[in-house]
Amino acid sequence: MKTVSEHRSFGGVQGVYSHTSEATGTEMTFGLFLPELAEDGPVPLLWYLSGLTCTHENAMVKAGAQAWAASEGIALIFPDTSPRGEGVADDEAYDLGQGAGFYVDATEDPWAEHYQMWDYVAEELPALIEGTFPVDPLRQGITGHSMGGHGALTLAMGLPGRFRSVSAFAPICNPSQSEWGRKQLTAYLGADEAAWAKHDATLMMKSRGFDGPMLIDTGTSDQFGDLLKTEALAEAIAVRRQSATLRLQKGYDHSYFFVSTFMEDHIGFHAEALYG
């Protein structure tokens, strides 16, 4: 693992690191914020998964998360959204290929060689982080924005016992029924829709739910509202009687102005679960 940069931030350290990934077969970069409390021993870890077109850097710079994480004594990790580099398959569209890994393990060509993002985020990167930095593997939460919200919800439900809490900002809730989903799931996983089910938060909510608290925020003025399918997930939550808070925030759109506005709420929500 290589240290790309480290900067003092709110008493802690915001670092950027790179490593060679066996899962993706590429060099991967991630951001990690360690609060000052980590100097005394392992601290809880909150995963933040970013959305379409993003890298590890977007939320790290724009979300304003470090101040709140420092005050709560929580580490933050910001993975990249896809493999990158020469020889890595890509597409001209912004919502497929590099920057649009959708947190799945691709089975179809030309994506399968490198696009193993579920394995990377669920297995390889956690092992690297837990073996290198003072974080507590038994106290983890996960959140994300848009495509990353989709990833946060599906990873939380797909890895029972891994995360104590899950939240999401404007997540893609029902990708198997959305243009933000059907195209990508077909490309990465093939035409058999049965293979898509474990990557659809609404279907996963119907089949298994999440054994812990859940918080979801979506803006009423989100310009991609029709693609998110928030209502489908809300209905599945109600039918299952899942413990969840789903808030429609009046006038907010899909931007990081929205994310940063409610970041304090989300980190406080996770802190209660991780320190409770």
PDB file of C-alpha atoms in Angstrom:
ATOM      1  CA  MET A   1       0.000   0.000   0.000  1.00  0.00           C
ATOM      2  CA  LYS A   2       1.245   3.464  -0.889  1.00  0.00           C
ATOM      3  CA  THR A   3       0.508   6.734   0.889  1.00  0.00           C
ATOM      4  CA  VAL A   4      -0.617   9.285  -1.700  1.00  0.00           C
ATOM      5  CA  SER A   5      -1.213  12.081   0.798  1.00  0.00           C
ATOM      6  CA  GLU A   6      -2.002  12.763   4.446  1.00  0.00           C
ATOM      7  CA  HIS A   7      -3.402  16.005   5.895  1.00  0.00           C
ATOM      8  CA  ARG A   8      -4.324  17.041   9.414  1.00  0.00           C
ATOM      9  CA  SER A   9      -8.077  17.555   9.630  1.00  0.00           C
ATOM     10  CA  PHE A  10     -10.238  18.368  12.666  1.00  0.00           C
ATOM     11  CA  GLY A  11      -7.601  16.908  14.961  1.00  0.00           C
ATOM     12  CA  GLY A  12      -7.375  13.702  12.945  1.00  0.00           C
ATOM     13  CA  VAL A  13      -5.782  12.701   9.660  1.00  0.00           C
ATOM     14  CA  GLN A  14      -7.347  12.591   6.186  1.00  0.00           C
ATOM     15  CA  GLY A  15      -5.285  10.231   4.091  1.00  0.00           C
ATOM     16  CA  VAL A  16      -5.390   8.998   0.517  1.00  0.00           C
ATOM     17  CA  TYR A  17      -3.846   5.605  -0.223  1.00  0.00           C
ATOM     18  CA  SER A  18      -3.414   3.302  -3.214  1.00  0.00           C
ATOM     19  CA  HIS A  19      -2.786  -0.416  -3.546  1.00  0.00           C
ATOM     20  CA  THR A  20      -2.774  -3.200  -6.087  1.00  0.00           C
ATOM     21  CA  SER A  21      -6.102  -5.001  -5.945  1.00  0.00           C
ATOM     22  CA  GLU A  22      -6.374  -8.722  -6.545  1.00  0.00           C
ATOM     23  CA  ALA A  23     -10.145  -8.385  -6.958  1.00  0.00           C
ATOM     24  CA  THR A  24     -10.019  -5.844  -9.791  1.00  0.00           C
ATOM     25  CA  GLY A  25      -6.537  -6.530 -11.122  1.00  0.00           C
ATOM     26  CA  THR A  26      -5.830  -2.794 -11.069  1.00  0.00           C
ATOM     27  CA  GLU A  27      -4.389  -0.100  -8.854  1.00  0.00           C
ATOM     28  CA  MET A  28      -7.157   1.157  -6.560  1.00  0.00           C
ATOM     29  CA  THR A  29      -7.252   4.381  -4.550  1.00  0.00           C
ATOM     30  CA  PHE A  30      -9.263   5.147  -1.409  1.00  0.00           C
ATOM     31  CA  GLY A  31      -9.574   7.903   1.180  1.00  0.00           C
ATOM     32  CA  LEU A  32      -9.525   7.241   4.925  1.00  0.00           C
ATOM     33  CA  PHE A  33     -10.196   9.704   7.725  1.00  0.00           C
ATOM     34  CA  LEU A  34      -9.002   8.736  11.189  1.00  0.00           C
ATOM     35  CA  PRO A  35     -10.234  10.908  14.091  1.00  0.00           C
ATOM     36  CA  GLU A  36      -7.896  11.939  16.887  1.00  0.00           C
ATOM     37  CA  LEU A  37      -9.485   9.287  19.099  1.00  0.00           C
ATOM     38  CA  ALA A  38      -7.869   6.611  16.899  1.00  0.00           C
ATOM     39  CA  GLU A  39      -4.516   7.518  18.468  1.00  0.00           C
ATOM     40  CA  ASP A  40      -5.738   5.753  21.624  1.00  0.00           C
ATOM     41  CA  GLY A  41      -7.040   2.580  19.961  1.00  0.00           C
ATOM     42  CA  PRO A  42      -9.502   1.168  17.405  1.00  0.00           C
ATOM     43  CA  VAL A  43     -12.521   3.299  16.523  1.00  0.00           C
ATOM     44  CA  PRO A  44     -15.781   2.496  14.705  1.00  0.00           C
ATOM     45  CA  LEU A  45     -15.711   2.687  10.901  1.00  0.00           C
ATOM     46  CA  LEU A  46     -18.289   4.251   8.581  1.00  0.00           C
ATOM     47  CA  TRP A  47     -18.149   3.354   4.886  1.00  0.00           C
ATOM     48  CA  TYR A  48     -19.207   5.996   2.355  1.00  0.00           C
ATOM     49  CA  LEU A  49     -19.932   4.754  -1.177  1.00  0.00           C
ATOM     50  CA  SER A  50     -20.053   7.403  -3.885  1.00  0.00           C
ATOM     51  CA  GLY A  51     -22.267   7.705  -6.947  1.00  0.00           C
ATOM     52  CA  LEU A  52     -22.002   7.752 -10.715  1.00  0.00           C
ATOM     53  CA  THR A  53     -18.974   9.573 -12.214  1.00  0.00           C
ATOM     54  CA  CYS A  54     -17.390   9.971  -8.760  1.00  0.00           C
ATOM     55  CA  THR A  55     -14.012   8.848  -7.419  1.00  0.00           C
ATOM     56  CA  HIS A  56     -12.861   8.460  -3.808  1.00  0.00           C
ATOM     57  CA  GLU A  57     -12.379  12.232  -3.777  1.00  0.00           C
ATOM     58  CA  ASN A  58     -15.888  13.647  -4.249  1.00  0.00           C
ATOM     59  CA  ALA A  59     -17.385  12.940  -0.846  1.00  0.00           C
ATOM     60  CA  MET A  60     -14.011  13.282   0.871  1.00  0.00           C
ATOM     61  CA  VAL A  61     -13.836  16.914  -0.305  1.00  0.00           C
ATOM     62  CA  LYS A  62     -17.483  17.969  -0.648  1.00  0.00           C
ATOM     63  CA  ALA A  63     -19.557  16.166   1.993  1.00  0.00           C
ATOM     64  CA  GLY A  64     -18.230  17.935   5.089  1.00  0.00           C
ATOM     65  CA  ALA A  65     -18.111  14.604   6.867  1.00  0.00           C
ATOM     66  CA  GLN A  66     -14.772  14.893   8.682  1.00  0.00           C
ATOM     67  CA  ALA A  67     -15.929  17.508  11.207  1.00  0.00           C
ATOM     68  CA  TRP A  68     -18.851  15.394  12.355  1.00  0.00           C
ATOM     69  CA  ALA A  69     -16.853  12.141  12.290  1.00  0.00           C
ATOM     70  CA  ALA A  70     -14.144  13.763  14.418  1.00  0.00           C
ATOM     71  CA  SER A  71     -16.658  14.919  17.010  1.00  0.00           C
ATOM     72  CA  GLU A  72     -18.180  11.426  17.197  1.00  0.00           C
ATOM     73  CA  GLY A  73     -14.858   9.555  17.129  1.00  0.00           C
ATOM     74  CA  ILE A  74     -15.627   7.632  13.930  1.00  0.00           C
ATOM     75  CA  ALA A  75     -13.309   6.722  11.043  1.00  0.00           C
ATOM     76  CA  LEU A  76     -14.528   7.259   7.466  1.00  0.00           C
ATOM     77  CA  ILE A  77     -13.537   5.308   4.385  1.00  0.00           C
ATOM     78  CA  PHE A  78     -14.166   6.547   0.838  1.00  0.00           C
ATOM     79  CA  PRO A  79     -13.566   3.798  -1.780  1.00  0.00           C
ATOM     80  CA  ASP A  80     -13.472   4.449  -5.503  1.00  0.00           C
ATOM     81  CA  THR A  81     -16.528   3.635  -7.619  1.00  0.00           C
ATOM     82  CA  SER A  82     -14.875   1.340 -10.179  1.00  0.00           C
ATOM     83  CA  PRO A  83     -11.562  -0.014 -11.456  1.00  0.00           C
ATOM     84  CA  ARG A  84      -9.645   2.416 -13.652  1.00  0.00           C
ATOM     85  CA  GLY A  85      -6.673   2.578 -15.962  1.00  0.00           C
ATOM     86  CA  GLU A  86      -5.383   1.509 -19.328  1.00  0.00           C
ATOM     87  CA  GLY A  87      -6.885  -1.770 -20.447  1.00  0.00           C
ATOM     88  CA  VAL A  88      -9.945  -1.440 -18.197  1.00  0.00           C
ATOM     89  CA  ALA A  89     -13.196  -1.657 -20.155  1.00  0.00           C
ATOM     90  CA  ASP A  90     -15.162   1.580 -20.435  1.00  0.00           C
ATOM     91  CA  ASP A  91     -18.147   3.066 -22.213  1.00  0.00           C
ATOM     92  CA  GLU A  92     -18.874   6.472 -23.724  1.00  0.00           C
ATOM     93  CA  ALA A  93     -21.921   6.860 -21.488  1.00  0.00           C
ATOM     94  CA  TYR A  94     -21.384   8.335 -18.018  1.00  0.00           C
ATOM     95  CA  ASP A  95     -23.496   5.636 -16.349  1.00  0.00           C
ATOM     96  CA  LEU A  96     -21.590   2.547 -17.495  1.00  0.00           C
ATOM     97  CA  GLY A  97     -17.956   1.553 -17.157  1.00  0.00           C
ATOM     98  CA  GLN A  98     -15.308   3.559 -15.323  1.00  0.00           C
ATOM     99  CA  GLY A  99     -16.942   5.579 -12.561  1.00  0.00           C
ATOM    100  CA  ALA A 100     -20.045   3.385 -12.703  1.00  0.00           C
ATOM    101  CA  GLY A 101     -19.169   0.020 -11.177  1.00  0.00           C
ATOM    102  CA  PHE A 102     -22.558  -0.310  -9.403  1.00  0.00           C
ATOM    103  CA  TYR A 103     -20.883  -2.363  -6.629  1.00  0.00           C
ATOM    104  CA  VAL A 104     -21.423  -5.696  -8.381  1.00  0.00           C
ATOM    105  CA  ASP A 105     -19.133  -8.534  -9.482  1.00  0.00           C
ATOM    106  CA  ALA A 106     -19.482  -8.548 -13.272  1.00  0.00           C
ATOM    107  CA  THR A 107     -19.852 -11.894 -15.017  1.00  0.00           C
ATOM    108  CA  GLU A 108     -20.133 -10.650 -18.604  1.00  0.00           C
ATOM    109  CA  ASP A 109     -17.440  -9.604 -21.089  1.00  0.00           C
ATOM    110  CA  PRO A 110     -15.738  -7.188 -21.355  1.00  0.00           C
ATOM    111  CA  TRP A 111     -16.501  -6.202 -17.759  1.00  0.00           C
ATOM    112  CA  ALA A 112     -15.782  -9.405 -15.857  1.00  0.00           C
ATOM    113  CA  GLU A 113     -11.988  -9.113 -15.980  1.00  0.00           C
ATOM    114  CA  HIS A 114     -11.819  -6.021 -13.758  1.00  0.00           C
ATOM    115  CA  TYR A 115     -15.290  -5.047 -12.514  1.00  0.00           C
ATOM    116  CA  GLN A 116     -15.377  -7.047  -9.268  1.00  0.00           C
ATOM    117  CA  MET A 117     -16.533  -4.220  -7.049  1.00  0.00           C
ATOM    118  CA  TRP A 118     -18.683  -6.258  -4.641  1.00  0.00           C
ATOM    119  CA  ASP A 119     -15.723  -8.470  -3.803  1.00  0.00           C
ATOM    120  CA  TYR A 120     -13.458  -5.435  -3.529  1.00  0.00           C
ATOM    121  CA  VAL A 121     -15.718  -3.484  -1.150  1.00  0.00           C
ATOM    122  CA  ALA A 122     -17.098  -6.455   0.781  1.00  0.00           C
ATOM    123  CA  GLU A 123     -13.929  -8.505   1.223  1.00  0.00           C
ATOM    124  CA  GLU A 124     -10.594  -7.190  -0.040  1.00  0.00           C
ATOM    125  CA  LEU A 125     -10.657  -3.568   1.111  1.00  0.00           C
ATOM    126  CA  PRO A 126     -12.053  -4.368   4.593  1.00  0.00           C
ATOM    127  CA  ALA A 127      -9.273  -6.902   5.152  1.00  0.00           C
ATOM    128  CA  LEU A 128      -6.667  -4.334   4.107  1.00  0.00           C
ATOM    129  CA  ILE A 129      -8.123  -1.584   6.306  1.00  0.00           C
ATOM    130  CA  GLU A 130      -8.599  -3.790   9.368  1.00  0.00           C
ATOM    131  CA  GLY A 131      -5.061  -5.148   9.053  1.00  0.00           C
ATOM    132  CA  THR A 132      -3.429  -1.730   8.670  1.00  0.00           C
ATOM    133  CA  PHE A 133      -5.354   0.953  10.553  1.00  0.00           C
ATOM    134  CA  PRO A 134      -6.833   1.241  14.091  1.00  0.00           C
ATOM    135  CA  VAL A 135     -10.468   0.492  13.227  1.00  0.00           C
ATOM    136  CA  ASP A 136     -12.872  -1.852  14.992  1.00  0.00           C
ATOM    137  CA  PRO A 137     -14.207  -4.543  12.594  1.00  0.00           C
ATOM    138  CA  LEU A 138     -17.115  -5.262  14.950  1.00  0.00           C
ATOM    139  CA  ARG A 139     -18.426  -1.685  14.821  1.00  0.00           C
ATOM    140  CA  GLN A 140     -19.120  -0.727  11.228  1.00  0.00           C
ATOM    141  CA  GLY A 141     -21.826   1.243   9.481  1.00  0.00           C
ATOM    142  CA  ILE A 142     -22.353   2.019   5.805  1.00  0.00           C
ATOM    143  CA  THR A 143     -23.819   4.913   3.850  1.00  0.00           C
ATOM    144  CA  GLY A 144     -23.689   6.268   0.308  1.00  0.00           C
ATOM    145  CA  HIS A 145     -25.135   8.604  -2.277  1.00  0.00           C
ATOM    146  CA  SER A 146     -27.148   7.691  -5.401  1.00  0.00           C
ATOM    147  CA  MET A 147     -25.408   4.654  -6.952  1.00  0.00           C
ATOM    148  CA  GLY A 148     -23.474   4.516  -3.691  1.00  0.00           C
ATOM    149  CA  GLY A 149     -26.732   4.545  -1.745  1.00  0.00           C
ATOM    150  CA  HIS A 150     -27.778   1.537  -3.810  1.00  0.00           C
ATOM    151  CA  GLY A 151     -24.478  -0.110  -2.892  1.00  0.00           C
ATOM    152  CA  ALA A 152     -24.823   0.731   0.799  1.00  0.00           C
ATOM    153  CA  LEU A 153     -28.321  -0.750   1.031  1.00  0.00           C
ATOM    154  CA  THR A 154     -27.523  -3.924  -0.897  1.00  0.00           C
ATOM    155  CA  LEU A 155     -24.249  -4.565   0.937  1.00  0.00           C
ATOM    156  CA  ALA A 156     -25.921  -4.004   4.305  1.00  0.00           C
ATOM    157  CA  MET A 157     -28.689  -6.475   3.523  1.00  0.00           C
ATOM    158  CA  GLY A 158     -26.421  -8.848   1.611  1.00  0.00           C
ATOM    159  CA  LEU A 159     -23.838  -9.190   4.411  1.00  0.00           C
ATOM    160  CA  PRO A 160     -25.904 -10.000   7.522  1.00  0.00           C
ATOM    161  CA  GLY A 161     -24.114  -9.075  10.725  1.00  0.00           C
ATOM    162  CA  ARG A 162     -21.427  -6.972   9.037  1.00  0.00           C
ATOM    163  CA  PHE A 163     -22.958  -3.535   9.577  1.00  0.00           C
ATOM    164  CA  ARG A 164     -24.764  -2.249  12.640  1.00  0.00           C
ATOM    165  CA  SER A 165     -26.455   0.582  10.728  1.00  0.00           C
ATOM    166  CA  VAL A 166     -27.149   1.694   7.169  1.00  0.00           C
ATOM    167  CA  SER A 167     -28.153   5.016   5.659  1.00  0.00           C
ATOM    168  CA  ALA A 168     -28.375   6.483   2.175  1.00  0.00           C
ATOM    169  CA  PHE A 169     -28.659   9.806   0.389  1.00  0.00           C
ATOM    170  CA  ALA A 170     -30.992   9.635  -2.646  1.00  0.00           C
ATOM    171  CA  PRO A 171     -30.279   5.944  -3.312  1.00  0.00           C
ATOM    172  CA  ILE A 172     -31.201   4.077  -6.474  1.00  0.00           C
ATOM    173  CA  CYS A 173     -33.825   1.943  -4.742  1.00  0.00           C
ATOM    174  CA  ASN A 174     -35.194  -0.383  -7.419  1.00  0.00           C
ATOM    175  CA  PRO A 175     -32.599  -0.663 -10.219  1.00  0.00           C
ATOM    176  CA  SER A 176     -34.193  -3.710 -11.830  1.00  0.00           C
ATOM    177  CA  GLN A 177     -37.136  -1.438 -12.702  1.00  0.00           C
ATOM    178  CA  SER A 178     -35.181   1.718 -13.552  1.00  0.00           C
ATOM    179  CA  GLU A 179     -33.155   3.053 -16.462  1.00  0.00           C
ATOM    180  CA  TRP A 180     -30.473   3.537 -13.794  1.00  0.00           C
ATOM    181  CA  GLY A 181     -30.143  -0.179 -13.323  1.00  0.00           C
ATOM    182  CA  ARG A 182     -31.539  -2.320 -16.099  1.00  0.00           C
ATOM    183  CA  LYS A 183     -28.884  -1.149 -18.547  1.00  0.00           C
ATOM    184  CA  GLN A 184     -26.025  -1.670 -16.108  1.00  0.00           C
ATOM    185  CA  LEU A 185     -27.235  -4.938 -14.580  1.00  0.00           C
ATOM    186  CA  THR A 186     -27.728  -6.392 -18.053  1.00  0.00           C
ATOM    187  CA  ALA A 187     -24.243  -5.315 -19.120  1.00  0.00           C
ATOM    188  CA  TYR A 188     -22.488  -6.530 -15.988  1.00  0.00           C
ATOM    189  CA  LEU A 189     -24.564  -9.574 -14.998  1.00  0.00           C
ATOM    190  CA  GLY A 190     -26.369 -10.696 -18.159  1.00  0.00           C
ATOM    191  CA  ALA A 191     -30.009 -10.873 -19.162  1.00  0.00           C
ATOM    192  CA  ASP A 192     -31.151 -13.327 -16.451  1.00  0.00           C
ATOM    193  CA  GLU A 193     -32.951 -11.028 -14.034  1.00  0.00           C
ATOM    194  CA  ALA A 194     -32.749 -13.606 -11.248  1.00  0.00           C
ATOM    195  CA  ALA A 195     -29.059 -12.696 -10.974  1.00  0.00           C
ATOM    196  CA  TRP A 196     -29.999  -9.074 -10.353  1.00  0.00           C
ATOM    197  CA  ALA A 197     -32.089  -9.633  -7.226  1.00  0.00           C
ATOM    198  CA  LYS A 198     -29.244  -9.373  -4.688  1.00  0.00           C
ATOM    199  CA  HIS A 199     -28.361  -5.971  -6.167  1.00  0.00           C
ATOM    200  CA  ASP A 200     -31.827  -4.442  -5.890  1.00  0.00           C
ATOM    201  CA  ALA A 201     -32.600  -2.861  -2.500  1.00  0.00           C
ATOM    202  CA  THR A 202     -36.361  -3.130  -2.949  1.00  0.00           C
ATOM    203  CA  LEU A 203     -36.210  -6.845  -3.767  1.00  0.00           C
ATOM    204  CA  MET A 204     -33.769  -7.452  -0.936  1.00  0.00           C
ATOM    205  CA  MET A 205     -36.024  -5.608   1.477  1.00  0.00           C
ATOM    206  CA  LYS A 206     -38.879  -7.867   0.455  1.00  0.00           C
ATOM    207  CA  SER A 207     -36.807 -11.039   0.853  1.00  0.00           C
ATOM    208  CA  ARG A 208     -34.658 -10.344   3.940  1.00  0.00           C
ATOM    209  CA  GLY A 209     -34.590  -6.746   5.222  1.00  0.00           C
ATOM    210  CA  PHE A 210     -31.923  -5.405   7.543  1.00  0.00           C
ATOM    211  CA  ASP A 211     -31.418  -6.293  11.197  1.00  0.00           C
ATOM    212  CA  GLY A 212     -30.683  -2.797  12.410  1.00  0.00           C
ATOM    213  CA  PRO A 213     -31.622   0.876  12.025  1.00  0.00           C
ATOM    214  CA  MET A 214     -31.964   2.440   8.571  1.00  0.00           C
ATOM    215  CA  LEU A 215     -32.081   6.103   7.512  1.00  0.00           C
ATOM    216  CA  ILE A 216     -32.821   7.354   3.985  1.00  0.00           C
ATOM    217  CA  ASP A 217     -32.989  10.957   2.781  1.00  0.00           C
ATOM    218  CA  THR A 218     -34.142  12.009  -0.690  1.00  0.00           C
ATOM    219  CA  GLY A 219     -34.890  15.520  -1.956  1.00  0.00           C
ATOM    220  CA  THR A 220     -38.333  16.401  -3.276  1.00  0.00           C
ATOM    221  CA  SER A 221     -36.664  18.379  -6.081  1.00  0.00           C
ATOM    222  CA  ASP A 222     -34.229  15.635  -7.046  1.00  0.00           C
ATOM    223  CA  GLN A 223     -33.791  15.928 -10.803  1.00  0.00           C
ATOM    224  CA  PHE A 224     -33.340  12.141 -11.030  1.00  0.00           C
ATOM    225  CA  GLY A 225     -36.326  11.300  -8.841  1.00  0.00           C
ATOM    226  CA  ASP A 226     -38.048   9.110 -11.443  1.00  0.00           C
ATOM    227  CA  LEU A 227     -34.913   6.966 -11.731  1.00  0.00           C
ATOM    228  CA  LEU A 228     -34.492   6.435  -7.984  1.00  0.00           C
ATOM    229  CA  LYS A 229     -37.806   4.597  -7.432  1.00  0.00           C
ATOM    230  CA  THR A 230     -37.992   5.719  -3.796  1.00  0.00           C
ATOM    231  CA  GLU A 231     -41.673   4.820  -3.548  1.00  0.00           C
ATOM    232  CA  ALA A 232     -40.982   1.158  -4.355  1.00  0.00           C
ATOM    233  CA  LEU A 233     -38.553   0.838  -1.458  1.00  0.00           C
ATOM    234  CA  ALA A 234     -40.878   2.755   0.871  1.00  0.00           C
ATOM    235  CA  GLU A 235     -43.670   0.295   0.086  1.00  0.00           C
ATOM    236  CA  ALA A 236     -41.374  -2.694   0.693  1.00  0.00           C
ATOM    237  CA  ILE A 237     -40.256  -1.189   4.027  1.00  0.00           C
ATOM    238  CA  ALA A 238     -43.862  -0.724   5.094  1.00  0.00           C
ATOM    239  CA  VAL A 239     -44.918  -4.245   4.086  1.00  0.00           C
ATOM    240  CA  ARG A 240     -41.965  -5.809   5.898  1.00  0.00           C
ATOM    241  CA  ARG A 241     -42.357  -3.476   8.907  1.00  0.00           C
ATOM    242  CA  GLN A 242     -38.657  -2.731   8.716  1.00  0.00           C
ATOM    243  CA  SER A 243     -37.220  -0.380  11.333  1.00  0.00           C
ATOM    244  CA  ALA A 244     -36.480   2.604   9.093  1.00  0.00           C
ATOM    245  CA  THR A 245     -36.727   6.369   8.754  1.00  0.00           C
ATOM    246  CA  LEU A 246     -37.329   7.602   5.203  1.00  0.00           C
ATOM    247  CA  ARG A 247     -37.421  11.374   4.838  1.00  0.00           C
ATOM    248  CA  LEU A 248     -38.382  13.477   1.812  1.00  0.00           C
ATOM    249  CA  GLN A 249     -36.456  16.725   2.174  1.00  0.00           C
ATOM    250  CA  LYS A 250     -38.412  19.630   0.705  1.00  0.00           C
ATOM    251  CA  GLY A 251     -36.695  21.492  -2.128  1.00  0.00           C
ATOM    252  CA  TYR A 252     -33.409  19.563  -2.123  1.00  0.00           C
ATOM    253  CA  ASP A 253     -31.901  18.123  -5.292  1.00  0.00           C
ATOM    254  CA  HIS A 254     -29.327  15.396  -6.035  1.00  0.00           C
ATOM    255  CA  SER A 255     -26.195  17.462  -5.427  1.00  0.00           C
ATOM    256  CA  TYR A 256     -23.572  17.521  -2.692  1.00  0.00           C
ATOM    257  CA  PHE A 257     -25.281  20.623  -1.309  1.00  0.00           C
ATOM    258  CA  PHE A 258     -28.024  18.183  -0.331  1.00  0.00           C
ATOM    259  CA  VAL A 259     -25.593  15.554   0.971  1.00  0.00           C
ATOM    260  CA  SER A 260     -23.574  18.016   3.066  1.00  0.00           C
ATOM    261  CA  THR A 261     -26.742  19.515   4.563  1.00  0.00           C
ATOM    262  CA  PHE A 262     -27.784  16.216   6.127  1.00  0.00           C
ATOM    263  CA  MET A 263     -24.361  14.673   6.739  1.00  0.00           C
ATOM    264  CA  GLU A 264     -24.424  15.635  10.422  1.00  0.00           C
ATOM    265  CA  ASP A 265     -27.719  13.776  10.843  1.00  0.00           C
ATOM    266  CA  HIS A 266     -26.361  10.661   9.184  1.00  0.00           C
ATOM    267  CA  ILE A 267     -23.117  10.525  11.134  1.00  0.00           C
ATOM    268  CA  GLY A 268     -25.011  11.093  14.367  1.00  0.00           C
ATOM    269  CA  PHE A 269     -27.391   8.299  13.396  1.00  0.00           C
ATOM    270  CA  HIS A 270     -24.488   5.903  12.826  1.00  0.00           C
ATOM    271  CA  ALA A 271     -22.676   7.042  15.980  1.00  0.00           C
ATOM    272  CA  GLU A 272     -25.686   6.107  18.080  1.00  0.00           C
ATOM    273  CA  ALA A 273     -25.663   2.602  16.601  1.00  0.00           C
ATOM    274  CA  LEU A 274     -21.879   2.148  16.668  1.00  0.00           C
ATOM    275  CA  TYR A 275     -21.376   3.400  20.229  1.00  0.00           C
ATOM    276  CA  GLY A 276     -24.720   2.211  21.617  1.00  0.00           C
TER     277      GLY A 276
END
